PDB file of C-alpha atoms in Angstrom:
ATOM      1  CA  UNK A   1     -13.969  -0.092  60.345  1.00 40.00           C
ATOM      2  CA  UNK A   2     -13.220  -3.969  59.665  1.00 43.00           C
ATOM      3  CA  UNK A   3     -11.429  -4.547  56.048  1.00 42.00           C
ATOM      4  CA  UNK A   4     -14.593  -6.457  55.031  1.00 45.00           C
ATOM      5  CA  UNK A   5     -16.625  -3.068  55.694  1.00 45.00           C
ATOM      6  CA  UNK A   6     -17.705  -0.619  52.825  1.00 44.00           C
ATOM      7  CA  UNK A   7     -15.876   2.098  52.688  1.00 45.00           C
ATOM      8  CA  UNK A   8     -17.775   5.301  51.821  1.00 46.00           C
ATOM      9  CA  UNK A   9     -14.811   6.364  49.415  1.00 50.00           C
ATOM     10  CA  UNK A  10     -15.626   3.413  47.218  1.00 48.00           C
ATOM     11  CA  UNK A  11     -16.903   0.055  46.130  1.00 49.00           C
ATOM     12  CA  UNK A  12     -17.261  -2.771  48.368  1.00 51.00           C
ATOM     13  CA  UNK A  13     -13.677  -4.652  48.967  1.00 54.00           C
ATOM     14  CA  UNK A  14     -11.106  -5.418  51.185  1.00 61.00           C
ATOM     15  CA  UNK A  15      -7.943  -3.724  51.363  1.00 64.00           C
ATOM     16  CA  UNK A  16      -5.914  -7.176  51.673  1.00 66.00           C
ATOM     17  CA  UNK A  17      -7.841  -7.885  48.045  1.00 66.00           C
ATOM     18  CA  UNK A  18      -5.866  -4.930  46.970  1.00 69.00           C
ATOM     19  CA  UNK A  19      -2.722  -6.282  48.166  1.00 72.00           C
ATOM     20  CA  UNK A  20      -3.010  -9.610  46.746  1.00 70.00           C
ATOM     21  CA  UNK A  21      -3.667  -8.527  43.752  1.00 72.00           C
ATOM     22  CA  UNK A  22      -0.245  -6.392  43.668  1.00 74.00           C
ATOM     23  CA  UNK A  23       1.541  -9.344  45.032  1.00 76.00           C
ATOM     24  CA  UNK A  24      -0.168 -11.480  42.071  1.00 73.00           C
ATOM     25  CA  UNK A  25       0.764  -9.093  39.616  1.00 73.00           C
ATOM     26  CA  UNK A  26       4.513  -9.008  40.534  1.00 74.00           C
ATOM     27  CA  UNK A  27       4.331 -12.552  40.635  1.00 74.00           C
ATOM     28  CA  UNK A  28       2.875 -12.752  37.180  1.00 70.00           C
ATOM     29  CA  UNK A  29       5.089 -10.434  35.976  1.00 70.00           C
ATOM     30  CA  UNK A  30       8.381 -12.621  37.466  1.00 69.00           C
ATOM     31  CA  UNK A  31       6.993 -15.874  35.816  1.00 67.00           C
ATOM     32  CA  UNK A  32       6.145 -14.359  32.293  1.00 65.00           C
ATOM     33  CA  UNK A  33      10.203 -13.056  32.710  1.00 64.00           C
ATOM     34  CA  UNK A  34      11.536 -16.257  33.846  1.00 60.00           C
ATOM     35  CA  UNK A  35       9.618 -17.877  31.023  1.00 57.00           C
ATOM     36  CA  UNK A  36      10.904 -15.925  28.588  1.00 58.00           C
ATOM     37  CA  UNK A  37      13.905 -16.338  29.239  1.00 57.00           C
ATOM     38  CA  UNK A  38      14.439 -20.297  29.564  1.00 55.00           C
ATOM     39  CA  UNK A  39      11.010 -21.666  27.698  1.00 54.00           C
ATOM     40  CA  UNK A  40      10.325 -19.269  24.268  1.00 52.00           C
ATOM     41  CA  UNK A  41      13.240 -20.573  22.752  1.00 56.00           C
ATOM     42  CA  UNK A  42      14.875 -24.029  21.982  1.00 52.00           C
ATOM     43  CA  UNK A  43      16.845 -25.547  19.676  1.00 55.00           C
ATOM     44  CA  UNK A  44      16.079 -26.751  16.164  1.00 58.00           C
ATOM     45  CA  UNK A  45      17.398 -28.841  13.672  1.00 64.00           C
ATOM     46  CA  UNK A  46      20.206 -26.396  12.928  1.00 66.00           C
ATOM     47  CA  UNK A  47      20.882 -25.556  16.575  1.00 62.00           C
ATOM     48  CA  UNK A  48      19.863 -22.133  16.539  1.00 62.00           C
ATOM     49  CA  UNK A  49      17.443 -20.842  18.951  1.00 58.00           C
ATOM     50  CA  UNK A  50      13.738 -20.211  18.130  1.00 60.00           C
ATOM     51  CA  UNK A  51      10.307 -19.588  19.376  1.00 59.00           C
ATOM     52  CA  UNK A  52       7.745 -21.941  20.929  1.00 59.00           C
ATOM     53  CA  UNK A  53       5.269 -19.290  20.488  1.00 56.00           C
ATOM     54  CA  UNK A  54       3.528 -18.127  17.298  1.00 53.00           C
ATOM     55  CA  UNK A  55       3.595 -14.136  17.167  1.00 54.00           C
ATOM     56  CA  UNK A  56       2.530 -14.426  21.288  1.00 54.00           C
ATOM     57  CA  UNK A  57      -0.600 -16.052  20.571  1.00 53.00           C
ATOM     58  CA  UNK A  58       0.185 -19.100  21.885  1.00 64.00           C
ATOM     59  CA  UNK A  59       1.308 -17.815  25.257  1.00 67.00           C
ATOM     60  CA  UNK A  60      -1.174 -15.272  25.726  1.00 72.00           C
ATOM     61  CA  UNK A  61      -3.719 -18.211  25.447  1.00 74.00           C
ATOM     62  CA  UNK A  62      -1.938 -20.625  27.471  1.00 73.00           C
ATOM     63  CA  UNK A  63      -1.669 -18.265  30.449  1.00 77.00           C
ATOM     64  CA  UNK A  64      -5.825 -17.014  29.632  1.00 79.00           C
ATOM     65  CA  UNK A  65      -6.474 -20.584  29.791  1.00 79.00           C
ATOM     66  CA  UNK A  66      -4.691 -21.345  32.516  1.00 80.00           C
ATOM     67  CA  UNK A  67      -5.741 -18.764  35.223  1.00 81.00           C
ATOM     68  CA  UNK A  68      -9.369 -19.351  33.861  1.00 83.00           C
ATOM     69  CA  UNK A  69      -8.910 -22.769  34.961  1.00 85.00           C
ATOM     70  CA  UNK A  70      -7.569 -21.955  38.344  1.00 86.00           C
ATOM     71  CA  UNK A  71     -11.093 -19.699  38.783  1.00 87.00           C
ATOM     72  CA  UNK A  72     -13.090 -22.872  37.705  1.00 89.00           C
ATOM     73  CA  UNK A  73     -11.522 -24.975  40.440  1.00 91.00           C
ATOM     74  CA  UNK A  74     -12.039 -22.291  43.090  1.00 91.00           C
ATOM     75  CA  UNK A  75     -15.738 -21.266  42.096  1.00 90.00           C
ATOM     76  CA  UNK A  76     -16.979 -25.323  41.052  1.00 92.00           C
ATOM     77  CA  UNK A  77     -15.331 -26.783  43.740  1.00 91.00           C
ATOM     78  CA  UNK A  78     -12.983 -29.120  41.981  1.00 92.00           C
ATOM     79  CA  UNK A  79     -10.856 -31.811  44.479  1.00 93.00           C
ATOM     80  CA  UNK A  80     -10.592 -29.124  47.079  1.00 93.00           C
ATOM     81  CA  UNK A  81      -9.461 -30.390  50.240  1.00 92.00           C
ATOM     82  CA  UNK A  82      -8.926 -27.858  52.811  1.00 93.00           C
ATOM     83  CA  UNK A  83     -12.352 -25.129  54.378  1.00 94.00           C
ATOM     84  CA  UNK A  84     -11.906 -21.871  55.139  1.00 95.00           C
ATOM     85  CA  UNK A  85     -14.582 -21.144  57.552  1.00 95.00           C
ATOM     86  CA  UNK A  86     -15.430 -16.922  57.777  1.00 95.00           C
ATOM     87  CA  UNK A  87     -17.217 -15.501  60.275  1.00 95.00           C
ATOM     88  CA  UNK A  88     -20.610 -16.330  57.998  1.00 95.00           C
ATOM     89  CA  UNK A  89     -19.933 -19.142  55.941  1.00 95.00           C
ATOM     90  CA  UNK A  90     -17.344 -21.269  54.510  1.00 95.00           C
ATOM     91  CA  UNK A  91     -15.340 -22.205  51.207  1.00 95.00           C
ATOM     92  CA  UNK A  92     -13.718 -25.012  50.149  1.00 95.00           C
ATOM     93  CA  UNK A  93     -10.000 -24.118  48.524  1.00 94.00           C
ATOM     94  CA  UNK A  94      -6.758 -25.780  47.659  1.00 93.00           C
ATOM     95  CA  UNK A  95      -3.733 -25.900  50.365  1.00 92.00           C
ATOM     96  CA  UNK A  96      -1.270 -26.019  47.222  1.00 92.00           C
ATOM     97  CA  UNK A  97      -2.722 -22.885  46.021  1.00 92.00           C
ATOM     98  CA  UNK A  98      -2.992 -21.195  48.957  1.00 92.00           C
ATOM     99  CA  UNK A  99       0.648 -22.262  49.584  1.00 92.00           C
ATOM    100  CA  UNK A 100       1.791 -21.368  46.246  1.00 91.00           C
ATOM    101  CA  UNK A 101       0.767 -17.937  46.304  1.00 90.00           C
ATOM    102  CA  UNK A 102       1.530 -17.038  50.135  1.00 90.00           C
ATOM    103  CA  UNK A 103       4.143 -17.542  52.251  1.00 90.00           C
ATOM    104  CA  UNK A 104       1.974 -17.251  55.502  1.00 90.00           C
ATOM    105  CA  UNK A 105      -0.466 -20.463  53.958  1.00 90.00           C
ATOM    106  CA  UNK A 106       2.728 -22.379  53.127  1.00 90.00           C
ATOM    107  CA  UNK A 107       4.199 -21.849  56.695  1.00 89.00           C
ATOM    108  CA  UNK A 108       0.714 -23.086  58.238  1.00 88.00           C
ATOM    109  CA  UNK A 109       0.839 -26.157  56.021  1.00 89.00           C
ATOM    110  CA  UNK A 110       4.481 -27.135  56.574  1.00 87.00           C
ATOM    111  CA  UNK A 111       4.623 -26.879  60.330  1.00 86.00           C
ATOM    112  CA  UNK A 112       2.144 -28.854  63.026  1.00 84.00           C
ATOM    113  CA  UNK A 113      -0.734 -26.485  63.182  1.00 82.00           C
ATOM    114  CA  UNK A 114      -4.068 -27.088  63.857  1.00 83.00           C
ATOM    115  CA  UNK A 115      -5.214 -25.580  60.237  1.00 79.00           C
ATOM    116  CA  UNK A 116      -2.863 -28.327  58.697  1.00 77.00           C
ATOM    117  CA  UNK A 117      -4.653 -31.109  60.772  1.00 81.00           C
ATOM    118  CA  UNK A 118      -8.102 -29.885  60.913  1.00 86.00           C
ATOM    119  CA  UNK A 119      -8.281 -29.355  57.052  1.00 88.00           C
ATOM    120  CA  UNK A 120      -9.801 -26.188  58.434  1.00 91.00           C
ATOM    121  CA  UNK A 121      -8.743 -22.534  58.393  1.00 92.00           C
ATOM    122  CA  UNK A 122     -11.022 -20.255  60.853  1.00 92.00           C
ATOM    123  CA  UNK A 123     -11.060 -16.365  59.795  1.00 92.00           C
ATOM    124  CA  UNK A 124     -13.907 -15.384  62.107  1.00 91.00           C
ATOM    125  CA  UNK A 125     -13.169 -11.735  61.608  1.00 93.00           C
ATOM    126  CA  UNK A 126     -13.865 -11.910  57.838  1.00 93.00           C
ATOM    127  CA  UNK A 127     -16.795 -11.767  55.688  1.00 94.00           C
ATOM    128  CA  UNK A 128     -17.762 -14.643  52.872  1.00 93.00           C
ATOM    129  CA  UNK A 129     -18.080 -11.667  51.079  1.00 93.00           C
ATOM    130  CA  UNK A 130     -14.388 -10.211  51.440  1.00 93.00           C
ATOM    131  CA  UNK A 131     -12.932 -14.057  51.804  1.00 93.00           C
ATOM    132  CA  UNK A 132     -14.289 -14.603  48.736  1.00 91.00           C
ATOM    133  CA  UNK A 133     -12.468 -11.441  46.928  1.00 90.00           C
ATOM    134  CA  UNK A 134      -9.222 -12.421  48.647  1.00 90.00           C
ATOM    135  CA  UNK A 135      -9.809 -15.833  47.382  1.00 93.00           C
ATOM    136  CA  UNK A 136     -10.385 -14.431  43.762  1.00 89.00           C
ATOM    137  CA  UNK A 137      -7.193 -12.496  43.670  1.00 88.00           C
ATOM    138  CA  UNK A 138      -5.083 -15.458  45.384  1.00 90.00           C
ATOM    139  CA  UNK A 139      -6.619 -17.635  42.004  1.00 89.00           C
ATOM    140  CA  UNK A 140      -6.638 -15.214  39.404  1.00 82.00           C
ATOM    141  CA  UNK A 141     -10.038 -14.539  38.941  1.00 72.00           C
ATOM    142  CA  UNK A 142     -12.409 -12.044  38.281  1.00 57.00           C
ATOM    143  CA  UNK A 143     -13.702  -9.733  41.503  1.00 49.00           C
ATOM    144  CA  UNK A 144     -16.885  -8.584  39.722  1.00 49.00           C
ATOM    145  CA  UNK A 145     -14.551  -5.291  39.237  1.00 45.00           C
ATOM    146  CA  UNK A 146     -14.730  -4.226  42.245  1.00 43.00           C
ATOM    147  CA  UNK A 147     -11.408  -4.494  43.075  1.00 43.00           C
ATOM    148  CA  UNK A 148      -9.671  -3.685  39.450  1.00 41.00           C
ATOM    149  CA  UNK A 149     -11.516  -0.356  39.569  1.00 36.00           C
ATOM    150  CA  UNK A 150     -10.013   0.365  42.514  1.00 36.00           C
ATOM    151  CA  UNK A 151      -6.119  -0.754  41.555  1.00 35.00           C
TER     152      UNK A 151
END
C-alpha cells in the first residue's frame, strides 16, 4: 500500500506526516529551550536579569502568531518560489522553508540539482492529498486532525 493510501486502521494520512510532525515537535521543543535560555531575560537598569515576557503571554502569542503565519503563506500562496509537482497536481512552497525544516530539501538546494534549477520538485509517487499533509506539518499547520488524532 503507497503512504498516500488509506489505511483501514485509521484516518486518511501519510506515515511521513507522522514523522514530520515528531521531527517538528522536537524542533519546537529545542527552539522554545534555546529561547529561554538566551532571549526571556536581559538586563535592566540595575543590571539584574528579567523577563521579556509577561506571565508567558507574550510568548505563547508570538509563537501562535507566528506558525499561523507560516500556514497563511503556505495555503494563500504568498512569494512562493519553488512547485512541487505530485503525481496529481502541484503546490507552490518556499525553498527556505523547506530547507529550514529538512535536511534532505536543504541538500537539494545547496548542491547543482535539477530541483534547484528547475524551481521544480517532482514527487510523482505522492498524492496532492498526502503532499499537502506533509506540507502542513513541515509549516506548522493544521491537518484537518487527521494526523494529530493519530500522534
Amino acid at each position: 500500500m503507497r503512504r498516500d493510501q488509506t489505511s483501514s486502521s485509521g484516518p486518511p494520512h501519510c506515515d511521513l506526516c507522522i514523522i514530520v510532525m515528531e521531527i517538528w515537535f522536537q524542533i519546537f521543543t529545542e527552539i522554545s529551550t534555546v529561547r529561554q535560555a538566551y532571549l526571556n531575560f536581559v538586563p535592566s537598569k540595575s543590571g539584574e536579569l528579567c523577563s521579556i515576557w509577561a506571565d508567558g503571554l507574550t510568548e505563547k502569542q508570538s509563537n501562535a502568531t507566528a506558525l499561523s503565519s507560516l500556514g497563511r503563506m503556505l495555503s494563500e500562496n504568498i512569494h512562493t518560489d519553488i512547485i512541487i509537482n505530485a503525481s496529481d497536481g502541484s503546490i507552490g512552497v518556499h525553498r527556505a522553508v523547506l530547507a529550514a525544516r529538512s535536511p534532505v530539501f536543504r541538500s537539494m538546494f545547496s548542491h547543482d540539482l535539477k530541483e534547484k534549477e528547475l524551481s521544480a520538485i517532482n514527487i510523482s509517487d505522492m498524492s496532492i492529498e498526502a503532499c499537502q499533509c506533509f506540507l502542513n506539518c513541515i509549516y506548522g499547520s493544521s491537518v484537518n486532525g487527521s494526523v494529530r488524532s493519530v500522534i
